[in-house]
Coordinates of C-alpha atoms and ligand atoms in Angstrom, one line a residue:
X871 CA 15.6 0.1 -30.9
X872 CA 12.7 -1.6 -32.6
X873 CA 9.5 0.3 -33.5
X874 CA 5.8 -0.4 -33.8
X875 CA 3.7 1.0 -36.6
X876 CA 0.4 2.7 -36.0
X877 CA -1.8 3.5 -38.9
X878 CA -4.3 6.3 -38.3
X879 CA -6.4 7.9 -41.0
X880 CA -4.3 6.2 -43.7
X881 CA -1.0 7.6 -42.3
X882 CA 1.7 5.4 -40.7
X883 CA 3.5 6.5 -37.5
X884 CA 6.6 4.7 -36.2
X885 CA 6.6 4.4 -32.4
X886 CA 9.7 3.4 -30.5
X887 CA 9.4 0.2 -28.5
X888 CA 10.9 0.0 -25.0
X889 CA 11.9 -3.3 -23.5
X890 CA 12.5 -3.8 -19.8
X891 CA 15.1 -6.0 -18.1
X892 CA 12.6 -8.8 -17.8
X893 CA 11.5 -8.5 -21.4
X894 CA 8.4 -6.4 -20.8
X895 CA 7.4 -4.5 -23.9
X896 CA 6.0 -1.0 -24.0
X897 CA 5.1 1.1 -27.0
X898 CA 6.4 4.6 -26.4
X899 CA 3.7 7.1 -27.4
X900 CA 5.2 10.1 -25.7
X901 CA 5.4 12.0 -29.1
X902 CA 2.2 10.5 -30.6
X903 CA 0.0 13.6 -30.0
X904 CA 2.6 16.0 -31.4
X905 CA 3.0 13.8 -34.5
X906 CA -0.6 12.8 -35.1
X907 CA -2.9 14.9 -33.0
X908 CA -4.3 11.7 -31.3
X909 CA -3.9 10.5 -27.8
X910 CA -4.3 7.0 -26.3
X911 CA -7.4 6.1 -24.3
X912 CA -7.0 3.8 -21.3
X913 CA -9.4 4.5 -18.4
X914 CA -8.1 3.0 -15.2
X915 CA -4.6 2.9 -16.8
X916 CA -4.7 -0.9 -17.2
X917 CA -2.4 -0.8 -20.3
X918 CA -0.5 2.4 -19.5
X919 CA 3.2 2.4 -18.4
X920 CA 3.6 5.7 -16.6
X921 CA 7.4 5.3 -15.9
X922 CA 10.4 3.1 -16.1
X923 CA 11.3 1.7 -12.7
X924 CA 14.1 -0.4 -11.2
X925 CA 12.3 -1.1 -7.9
X926 CA 9.7 -3.8 -8.1
X927 CA 9.0 -6.5 -10.6
X928 CA 5.7 -8.4 -10.8
X929 CA 4.8 -11.1 -13.2
X930 CA 1.0 -11.5 -12.5
X931 CA 0.7 -14.5 -14.8
X932 CA 3.4 -16.5 -12.9
X933 CA 2.7 -15.1 -9.5
X934 CA 6.2 -13.5 -9.2
X935 CA 7.0 -10.5 -7.0
X936 CA 10.6 -9.2 -6.5
X937 CA 11.9 -6.2 -4.7
X938 CA 15.1 -4.8 -6.4
X939 CA 15.6 -8.3 -8.0
X940 CA 15.1 -10.4 -4.8
X941 CA 12.1 -12.8 -4.7
X942 CA 9.6 -12.0 -2.0
X943 CA 9.9 -15.6 -0.7
X944 CA 13.6 -15.1 -0.2
X945 CA 13.3 -11.9 1.7
X946 CA 10.3 -12.9 3.9
X947 CA 11.4 -14.7 7.0
X948 CA 15.2 -14.1 6.3
X949 CA 15.5 -10.3 6.3
X950 CA 13.9 -7.9 8.8
X951 CA 11.5 -5.2 7.7
X952 CA 14.1 -2.6 8.5
X953 CA 16.6 -4.4 6.2
X954 CA 14.1 -4.6 3.4
X955 CA 13.2 -0.9 3.9
X956 CA 16.9 -0.2 3.4
X957 CA 16.9 -2.3 0.2
X958 CA 14.0 -0.4 -1.2
X959 CA 15.2 3.1 -0.3
X960 CA 18.9 2.7 -1.1
X961 CA 18.7 0.0 -3.8
X962 CA 20.9 -2.7 -2.2
X963 CA 20.8 -5.0 0.8
X964 CA 22.8 -3.3 3.6
X965 CA 26.1 -4.5 5.0
X966 CA 26.2 -5.0 8.7
X967 CA 27.6 -1.5 9.2
X968 CA 25.1 0.1 6.9
X969 CA 22.2 -1.7 8.7
X970 CA 23.5 -0.7 12.1
X971 CA 23.8 3.0 11.2
X972 CA 20.3 2.9 9.5
X973 CA 18.8 1.3 12.7
X974 CA 20.5 3.9 14.8
X975 CA 19.1 6.7 12.8
X976 CA 15.6 5.3 12.7
X977 CA 15.8 4.8 16.5
X978 CA 17.0 8.4 17.2
X979 CA 14.4 10.1 15.0
X980 CA 11.3 8.3 16.3
X981 CA 10.0 10.9 18.7
X982 CA 7.4 13.4 17.6
X983 CA 7.6 17.1 18.1
X984 CA 5.7 17.7 21.4
X985 CA 3.5 20.3 19.8
X986 CA 2.1 17.6 17.5
X987 CA 0.2 16.2 20.5
X988 CA -2.1 19.2 20.3
X989 CA -3.1 18.2 16.9
X990 CA -4.3 14.8 18.1
X991 CA -6.5 16.6 20.7
X992 CA -8.5 18.2 17.9
X993 CA -9.7 14.9 16.4
X994 CA -13.0 13.3 17.6
X995 CA -12.4 9.9 19.2
X996 CA -14.4 8.4 16.3
X997 CA -11.9 9.6 13.7
X998 CA -10.6 6.8 11.5
X999 CA -6.9 6.3 12.2
X1000 CA -6.2 6.5 8.4
X1001 CA -7.5 10.1 8.3
X1002 CA -5.5 10.9 11.4
X1003 CA -2.4 9.3 9.8
X1004 CA -2.6 11.2 6.6
X1005 CA -3.3 14.5 8.4
X1006 CA -0.4 14.0 10.8
X1007 CA 2.0 13.1 8.0
X1008 CA 1.0 16.2 6.0
X1009 CA 1.6 18.3 9.2
X1010 CA 5.2 17.1 9.3
X1011 CA 6.0 19.5 6.5
X1012 CA 5.2 22.3 8.9
X1013 CA 7.8 21.0 11.4
X1014 CA 10.5 20.0 8.9
X1015 CA 10.2 22.6 6.1
X1016 CA 11.0 21.7 2.5
X1017 CA 14.6 22.1 1.4
X1018 CA 16.2 21.4 -1.9
X1019 CA 19.5 20.3 -0.2
X1020 CA 20.0 16.6 -0.7
X1021 CA 21.2 16.0 2.9
X1022 CA 18.0 17.7 4.2
X1023 CA 15.8 15.6 1.9
X1024 CA 17.6 12.4 3.0
X1025 CA 17.1 13.4 6.7
X1026 CA 13.4 14.0 6.1
X1027 CA 13.2 10.4 4.6
X1028 CA 14.8 9.0 7.8
X1029 CA 12.5 11.2 9.9
X1030 CA 9.4 9.9 8.1
X1031 CA 10.5 6.2 8.2
X1032 CA 11.2 6.6 11.9
X1033 CA 8.2 8.6 13.0
X1034 CA 5.3 6.9 11.0
X1035 CA 5.1 4.1 13.6
X1036 CA 4.9 6.6 16.4
X1037 CA 2.2 8.6 14.6
X1038 CA 0.3 5.4 14.0
X1039 CA 0.5 4.2 17.6
X1040 CA -0.5 7.6 19.0
X1041 CA -3.5 7.7 16.7
X1042 CA -4.6 4.3 18.1
X1043 CA -4.0 5.3 21.8
X1044 CA -6.0 8.5 21.2
X1045 CA -8.9 6.6 19.6
X1046 CA -9.2 4.4 22.7
X1047 CA -8.6 7.2 25.2
X1048 CA -5.3 5.9 26.6
X1049 CA -2.2 8.0 27.2
X1050 CA 0.3 7.8 24.4
X1051 CA 3.5 5.9 25.0
X1052 CA 6.9 7.3 24.0
X1053 CA 9.2 5.3 21.7
X1054 CA 11.9 3.2 23.4
X1055 CA 15.4 3.1 22.0
X1056 CA 16.2 -0.3 23.5
X1057 CA 13.5 -2.0 21.4
X1058 CA 13.8 -2.9 17.7
X1059 CA 11.6 -1.2 15.1
X1060 CA 8.6 -3.6 15.2
X1061 CA 8.9 -4.3 18.9
X1062 CA 8.9 -0.6 19.6
X1063 CA 5.8 -0.1 17.6
X1064 CA 4.0 -3.0 19.4
X1065 CA 5.1 -1.5 22.7
X1066 CA 3.7 2.0 21.8
X1067 CA 0.4 0.3 20.7
X1068 CA -0.2 -2.0 23.7
X1069 CA 1.8 -0.8 26.7
X1070 CA 0.1 1.3 29.4
X1071 CA 1.9 3.4 32.1
X1072 CA 0.4 1.3 34.9
X1073 CA 2.2 -2.0 34.2
X1074 CA 5.1 -3.5 32.3
X1075 CA 4.4 -4.8 28.8
X1076 CA 6.5 -7.5 27.2
X1077 CA 6.6 -7.7 23.4
X1078 CA 5.6 -11.2 22.3
X1079 CA 8.3 -12.6 20.0
X1080 CA 5.6 -14.5 18.0
X1081 CA 3.7 -11.3 17.3
X1082 CA 6.8 -9.3 16.6
X1083 CA 8.0 -11.9 14.1
X1084 CA 4.6 -12.1 12.4
X1085 CA 4.2 -8.3 12.1
X1086 CA 7.7 -8.0 10.7
X1087 CA 6.8 -10.5 8.0
X1088 CA 3.5 -8.8 7.2
X1089 CA 5.3 -5.4 6.8
X1090 CA 7.8 -7.0 4.4
X1091 CA 5.0 -8.3 2.3
X1092 CA 3.5 -4.9 2.0
X1093 CA 6.7 -2.9 1.1
X1094 CA 6.1 -2.2 -2.6
X1095 CA 3.9 -3.3 -5.4
X1096 CA 5.0 -1.1 -8.4
X1097 CA 2.5 1.4 -9.9
X1098 CA -0.7 0.7 -7.9
X1099 CA -3.2 3.4 -7.0
X1100 CA -1.4 4.8 -3.9
X1101 CA 2.1 4.6 -5.5
X1102 CA 1.0 6.2 -8.7
X1103 CA -0.6 8.9 -6.5
X1104 CA 2.8 9.4 -4.8
X1105 CA 4.5 9.8 -8.2
X1106 CA 1.7 12.0 -9.4
X1107 CA 1.7 14.4 -6.5
X1108 CA 5.5 14.3 -6.2
X1109 CA 5.8 15.2 -9.9
X1110 CA 4.4 18.7 -9.1
X1111 CA 7.4 19.2 -6.7
X1112 CA 5.3 18.9 -3.6
X1113 CA 7.4 18.0 -0.5
X1114 CA 7.9 14.5 0.7
X1115 CA 5.5 14.7 3.6
X1116 CA 2.6 16.2 1.6
X1117 CA 3.2 13.6 -1.1
X1118 CA 3.2 10.6 1.2
X1119 CA 0.1 12.0 2.9
X1120 CA -1.6 11.8 -0.5
X1121 CA -0.5 8.2 -0.9
X1122 CA -2.0 7.3 2.5
X1123 CA -5.3 8.8 1.5
X1124 CA -5.3 6.9 -1.8
X1125 CA -4.5 3.7 0.2
X1126 CA -7.5 4.1 2.5
X1127 CA -10.1 3.2 -0.1
X1128 CA -11.8 -0.2 0.2
X1129 CA -10.7 -1.2 -3.3
X1130 CA -7.1 -0.7 -2.3
X1131 CA -5.6 -0.9 1.2
X1132 CA -8.9 -0.5 2.9
X1133 CA -9.8 -4.0 1.6
X1134 CA -8.1 -5.7 4.6
X1135 CA -10.7 -4.1 7.0
X1136 CA -13.5 -4.8 4.6
X1137 CA -12.6 -8.5 4.4
X1138 CA -12.9 -9.0 8.2
X1139 CA -16.2 -7.1 8.2
X1140 CA -17.4 -9.4 5.3
X1141 CA -16.3 -12.6 7.1
X1142 CA -18.0 -11.4 10.3
X1143 CA -21.2 -10.7 8.4
X1144 CA -21.1 -14.2 6.9
X1145 CA -20.6 -15.7 10.4
X1146 CA -23.5 -13.8 11.8
X1147 CA -25.6 -14.9 8.8
X1148 CA -25.0 -18.5 9.9
X1149 CA -22.0 -19.2 7.6
X1150 CA -24.1 -19.1 4.4
X1151 CA -21.2 -19.1 1.9
X1152 CA -23.3 -19.8 -1.1
X1153 CA -25.4 -16.7 -0.6
X1154 CA -22.3 -14.5 -0.6
X1155 CA -20.8 -16.2 -3.6
X1156 CA -24.0 -15.6 -5.5
X1157 CA -24.2 -12.0 -4.4
X1158 CA -20.6 -11.5 -5.6
X1159 CA -21.6 -13.0 -9.0
X1160 CA -24.8 -11.0 -9.3
X1161 CA -24.0 -7.9 -11.5
X1162 CA -27.0 -6.1 -10.1
X1163 CA -25.6 -6.4 -6.6
X1164 CA -22.7 -4.1 -5.7
X1165 CA -21.3 -6.7 -3.3
X1166 CA -17.8 -8.0 -4.2
X1167 CA -15.9 -10.7 -2.5
X1168 CA -13.4 -8.5 -0.6
X1169 CA -9.9 -9.7 -0.7
X1170 CA -10.4 -11.4 -4.1
X1171 CA -9.2 -10.3 -7.5
X1172 CA -6.3 -8.2 -8.6
X1173 CA -5.5 -5.9 -11.5
X1174 CA -2.1 -7.6 -12.0
X1175 CA -2.2 -11.1 -10.5
X1176 CA -4.1 -13.5 -12.8
X1177 CA -2.6 -16.5 -11.2
X1178 CA -2.1 -16.3 -7.4
X1179 CA -0.8 -13.5 -5.3
X1180 CA 2.5 -14.8 -3.8
X1181 CA 2.0 -12.5 -0.8
X1182 CA -1.4 -14.1 -0.1
X1183 CA 0.2 -17.6 0.0
X1184 CA 2.8 -16.4 2.5
X1185 CA 0.2 -14.7 4.6
X1186 CA -2.1 -17.7 4.6
X1187 CA 0.8 -19.9 5.9
X1188 CA 1.6 -17.2 8.5
X1189 CA -2.1 -17.1 9.6
X1190 CA -2.0 -20.9 10.3
X1191 CA 1.4 -20.6 12.0
X1192 CA 0.6 -17.6 14.2
X1193 CA -2.8 -18.8 15.3
X1194 CA -1.3 -22.2 16.2
X1195 CA 1.6 -20.7 18.1
X1196 CA -0.7 -18.3 20.0
X1197 CA -3.2 -21.1 20.7
X1198 CA -5.8 -18.9 19.0
X1199 CA -8.8 -20.4 17.3
X1200 CA -10.5 -17.9 15.0
X1201 CA -13.7 -19.0 13.4
X1202 CA -13.1 -16.3 10.7
X1203 CA -10.1 -18.2 9.5
X1204 CA -12.3 -21.3 8.9
X1205 CA -14.8 -19.1 7.1
X1206 CA -12.1 -17.6 5.0
X1207 CA -10.7 -21.0 4.0
X1208 CA -14.2 -22.3 3.1
X1209 CA -15.0 -19.2 1.1
X1210 CA -11.6 -19.5 -0.7
X1211 CA -12.2 -23.2 -1.5
X1212 CA -15.7 -22.6 -2.9
X1213 CA -14.7 -19.5 -4.9
X1214 CA -11.7 -21.2 -6.5
X1215 CA -13.9 -24.0 -7.8
X1216 CA -16.6 -21.7 -9.1
X1217 CA -16.7 -21.0 -12.8
X1218 CA -17.3 -17.2 -12.3
X1219 CA -14.1 -16.8 -10.4
X1220 CA -12.1 -19.4 -12.5
X1221 CA -13.0 -17.7 -15.8
X1222 CA -12.1 -14.2 -14.5
X1223 CA -9.0 -15.6 -12.8
X1224 CA -10.0 -14.1 -9.4
X1225 CA -7.7 -15.3 -6.6
X1226 CA -7.3 -14.3 -3.0
X1227 CA -5.1 -11.2 -2.8
X1228 CA -2.8 -10.2 0.1
X1229 CA -5.7 -8.6 2.1
X1230 CA -7.7 -11.8 2.2
X1231 CA -5.7 -13.3 5.1
X1232 CA -3.8 -10.3 6.5
X1233 CA -6.8 -9.2 8.7
X1234 CA -6.9 -12.7 10.3
X1235 CA -3.3 -12.3 11.4
X1236 CA -3.9 -8.8 12.7
X1237 CA -6.9 -10.0 14.7
X1238 CA -4.8 -12.7 16.3
X1239 CA -2.2 -10.0 17.3
X1240 CA -4.9 -8.0 19.0
X1241 CA -4.7 -5.1 16.4
X1242 CA -8.1 -3.5 16.1
X1243 CA -9.9 -3.6 12.7
X1244 CA -9.7 0.1 12.0
X1245 CA -5.9 -0.1 12.3
X1246 CA -5.4 -2.7 9.6
X1247 CA -5.0 -0.2 6.8
X1248 CA -2.6 1.8 9.0
X1249 CA -0.5 -1.4 9.2
X1250 CA -0.5 -1.5 5.4
X1251 CA 0.7 2.1 5.2
X1252 CA 3.5 1.4 7.7
X1253 CA 4.7 -1.5 5.5
X1254 CA 4.2 0.5 2.2
X1255 CA 6.1 3.6 3.3
X1256 CA 9.6 2.5 2.2
X1257 CA 8.1 1.6 -1.2
X1258 CA 6.5 5.0 -1.6
X1259 CA 9.7 6.7 -0.6
X1260 CA 11.8 4.6 -3.1
X1261 CA 9.3 5.5 -5.9
X1262 CA 9.3 9.2 -5.0
X1263 CA 13.1 9.2 -4.9
X1264 CA 13.3 7.4 -8.3
X1265 CA 10.8 9.8 -9.8
X1266 CA 12.9 12.8 -8.7
X1267 CA 16.1 11.2 -9.9
X1268 CA 14.5 10.6 -13.3
X1269 CA 13.7 14.4 -13.4
X1270 CA 10.2 13.3 -14.3
X1271 CA 7.9 15.8 -16.0
X1272 CA 4.8 16.9 -14.1
X1273 CA 2.2 14.1 -14.5
X1274 CA -0.7 15.4 -16.5
X1275 CA -2.9 12.9 -18.4
X1276 CA -5.1 13.9 -21.3
X1277 CA -8.8 13.2 -21.8
X1278 CA -11.4 12.7 -24.5
X1279 CA -13.9 15.5 -23.9
X1280 CA -17.5 14.3 -24.3
X1281 CA -19.4 17.3 -22.9
X1282 CA -21.5 19.9 -24.8
X1283 CA -19.8 21.8 -27.7
X1284 CA -19.7 25.6 -27.7
X1285 CA -22.9 26.9 -26.1
X1286 CA -24.1 30.5 -26.3
X1287 CA -24.2 32.1 -22.9
X1288 CA -27.7 32.9 -21.6
X1289 CA -28.1 35.8 -19.1
X1290 CA -29.6 34.7 -15.7
X1291 CA -33.0 36.4 -16.2
X1292 CA -33.5 34.6 -19.6
X1293 CA -32.8 31.0 -18.3
Ligands
ACO745 N1 -15.8 -10.2 -6.5 C1 -16.7 -10.5 -7.5 N2 -16.4 -10.2 -8.8 C2 -15.2 -9.6 -9.0 C3 -14.3 -9.3 -8.0 C4 -14.6 -9.6 -6.7 N3 -13.8 -9.4 -5.7 N4 -13.2 -8.7 -8.5 C5 -13.4 -8.6 -9.8 N5 -14.6 -9.1 -10.2 C6 -15.1 -9.3 -11.5 C7 -15.7 -8.0 -12.1 O1 -17.0 -7.8 -11.8 C8 -15.4 -8.1 -13.5 O2 -16.4 -9.0 -14.1 P1 -16.9 -8.7 -15.6 O3 -15.7 -9.0 -16.4 O4 -18.0 -9.7 -15.7 O5 -17.4 -7.3 -15.6 C9 -14.1 -8.9 -13.6 O6 -14.1 -9.7 -12.4 C10 -12.8 -8.0 -13.7 O7 -12.9 -7.1 -12.6 P2 -12.4 -5.6 -12.7 O8 -13.2 -4.8 -11.6 O9 -12.5 -5.1 -14.1 O10 -10.9 -5.7 -12.2 P3 -10.0 -4.5 -11.8 O11 -8.6 -4.9 -12.2 O12 -10.5 -3.2 -12.3 O13 -10.2 -4.5 -10.2 C11 -9.9 -5.0 -8.0 C12 -9.3 -5.1 -9.3 C13 -10.2 -3.6 -7.6 C14 -8.8 -5.5 -6.9 C15 -11.2 -5.9 -7.9 O14 -10.8 -7.3 -8.1 C16 -11.9 -5.8 -6.6 O15 -12.8 -4.9 -6.4 N6 -11.6 -6.7 -5.6 C17 -12.2 -6.6 -4.3 C18 -11.5 -5.5 -3.4 C19 -10.1 -5.9 -3.0 O16 -9.9 -7.0 -2.5 N7 -9.1 -5.0 -3.2 C20 -7.8 -5.2 -2.8 C21 -6.9 -5.2 -4.0 S1 -5.3 -5.7 -3.5 C22 -4.6 -4.2 -2.9 O17 -4.9 -3.1 -3.3 C23 -3.6 -4.4 -1.9

């Protein structure tokens, strides 16, 4: 194993160097504090590797994304979301028999405990579906108590994979005051979700194949993205030994923020504002560049991708395809394309290597499908669940220590206590 040398206060420290299967290099500082008394400082963790992982590989310079070694372009459109979920959770693409059994288990675990319906009644109709989703997922730990037995943990994984779509669809139905629809075992995973979202008891609902295919693709593109904010949250919370449901609920909360999964909703709101402002692109580009203005071009920029986001390319193509097949003409798609063209030629964005990320076009596809804006981030969570589960399982298999970063304290030094009457 090669080493790196760190010189601190005239003393040399030899630090082991770890190299990943794609040649990524990391300096192992796990023993640095014990040896030298110093820690590393990296706010936002931009240069910190928090774990070794065999799940997802990203090369942000080249625009490469692979799940378990398979390029996203190869999986998207060839495999189903359920197949890719299996790949993430179990580490290999399933055989026909393995897939059939997996589908069977996901189908027969999709109903919710009837008592959970009472929870939904407690939420105000204005509740954001993401807060309902994280609450309902956390509540699953009350119905399916924690167990250390591997077969129980595995069953809970299946339960969660099967039930999240039901929880999501019921949240939506609740928010629009419609009766919830039970899962149907004769429909496939994505078709069943669409049926629970859009069917009403008064008339038959037929799942559109165009929409089913498009949603399947979108879910695949969201499955995993290595150590991002929500996934690191899952590993962080899981490292304390918290149960699966509580851990994933924390991941859902982390995803909800506008700088993370919440960006897909924010993009559509931004495009809509630009439209109502008469399509004044230049004004919004200038606002995004102005450091005194908090406005950012939503759906642009990424911590890791400094070239293009391969998922954004696939979603952009899907947006064109789906809108054409549905005969849908969305002025927001034209605004998005204009904005993208202008931004990609602007020095500010070029110098900072800011490209559209996956959220830039996903909202346009969701809109075409009839999915309401406040459900976009829920769609993201549905897609990301297998990734979170894979990362949680890997963290447990690695017998990871509890995650506990250090800090550089900058507050007051020892202060004498002043009794209240003397302050
Ligand atoms: N619009 C305008 N300027 C931007 C944008 C943007 N969308 N993104 C980054 N910048 C600028 C920053 O102001 C900064 O400029 P400076 O160097 O002059 O100070 C520089 O580009 C680097 O940006 P950071 O904020 O340091 O980049 P970071 O890696 O911390 O943030 C993030 C990445 C959060 C994605 C950021 O680009 C952003 O806020 N984008 C908009 C929100 C968004 O689309 N989020 C979804 C991300 S993808 C996902 O989670 C699924």
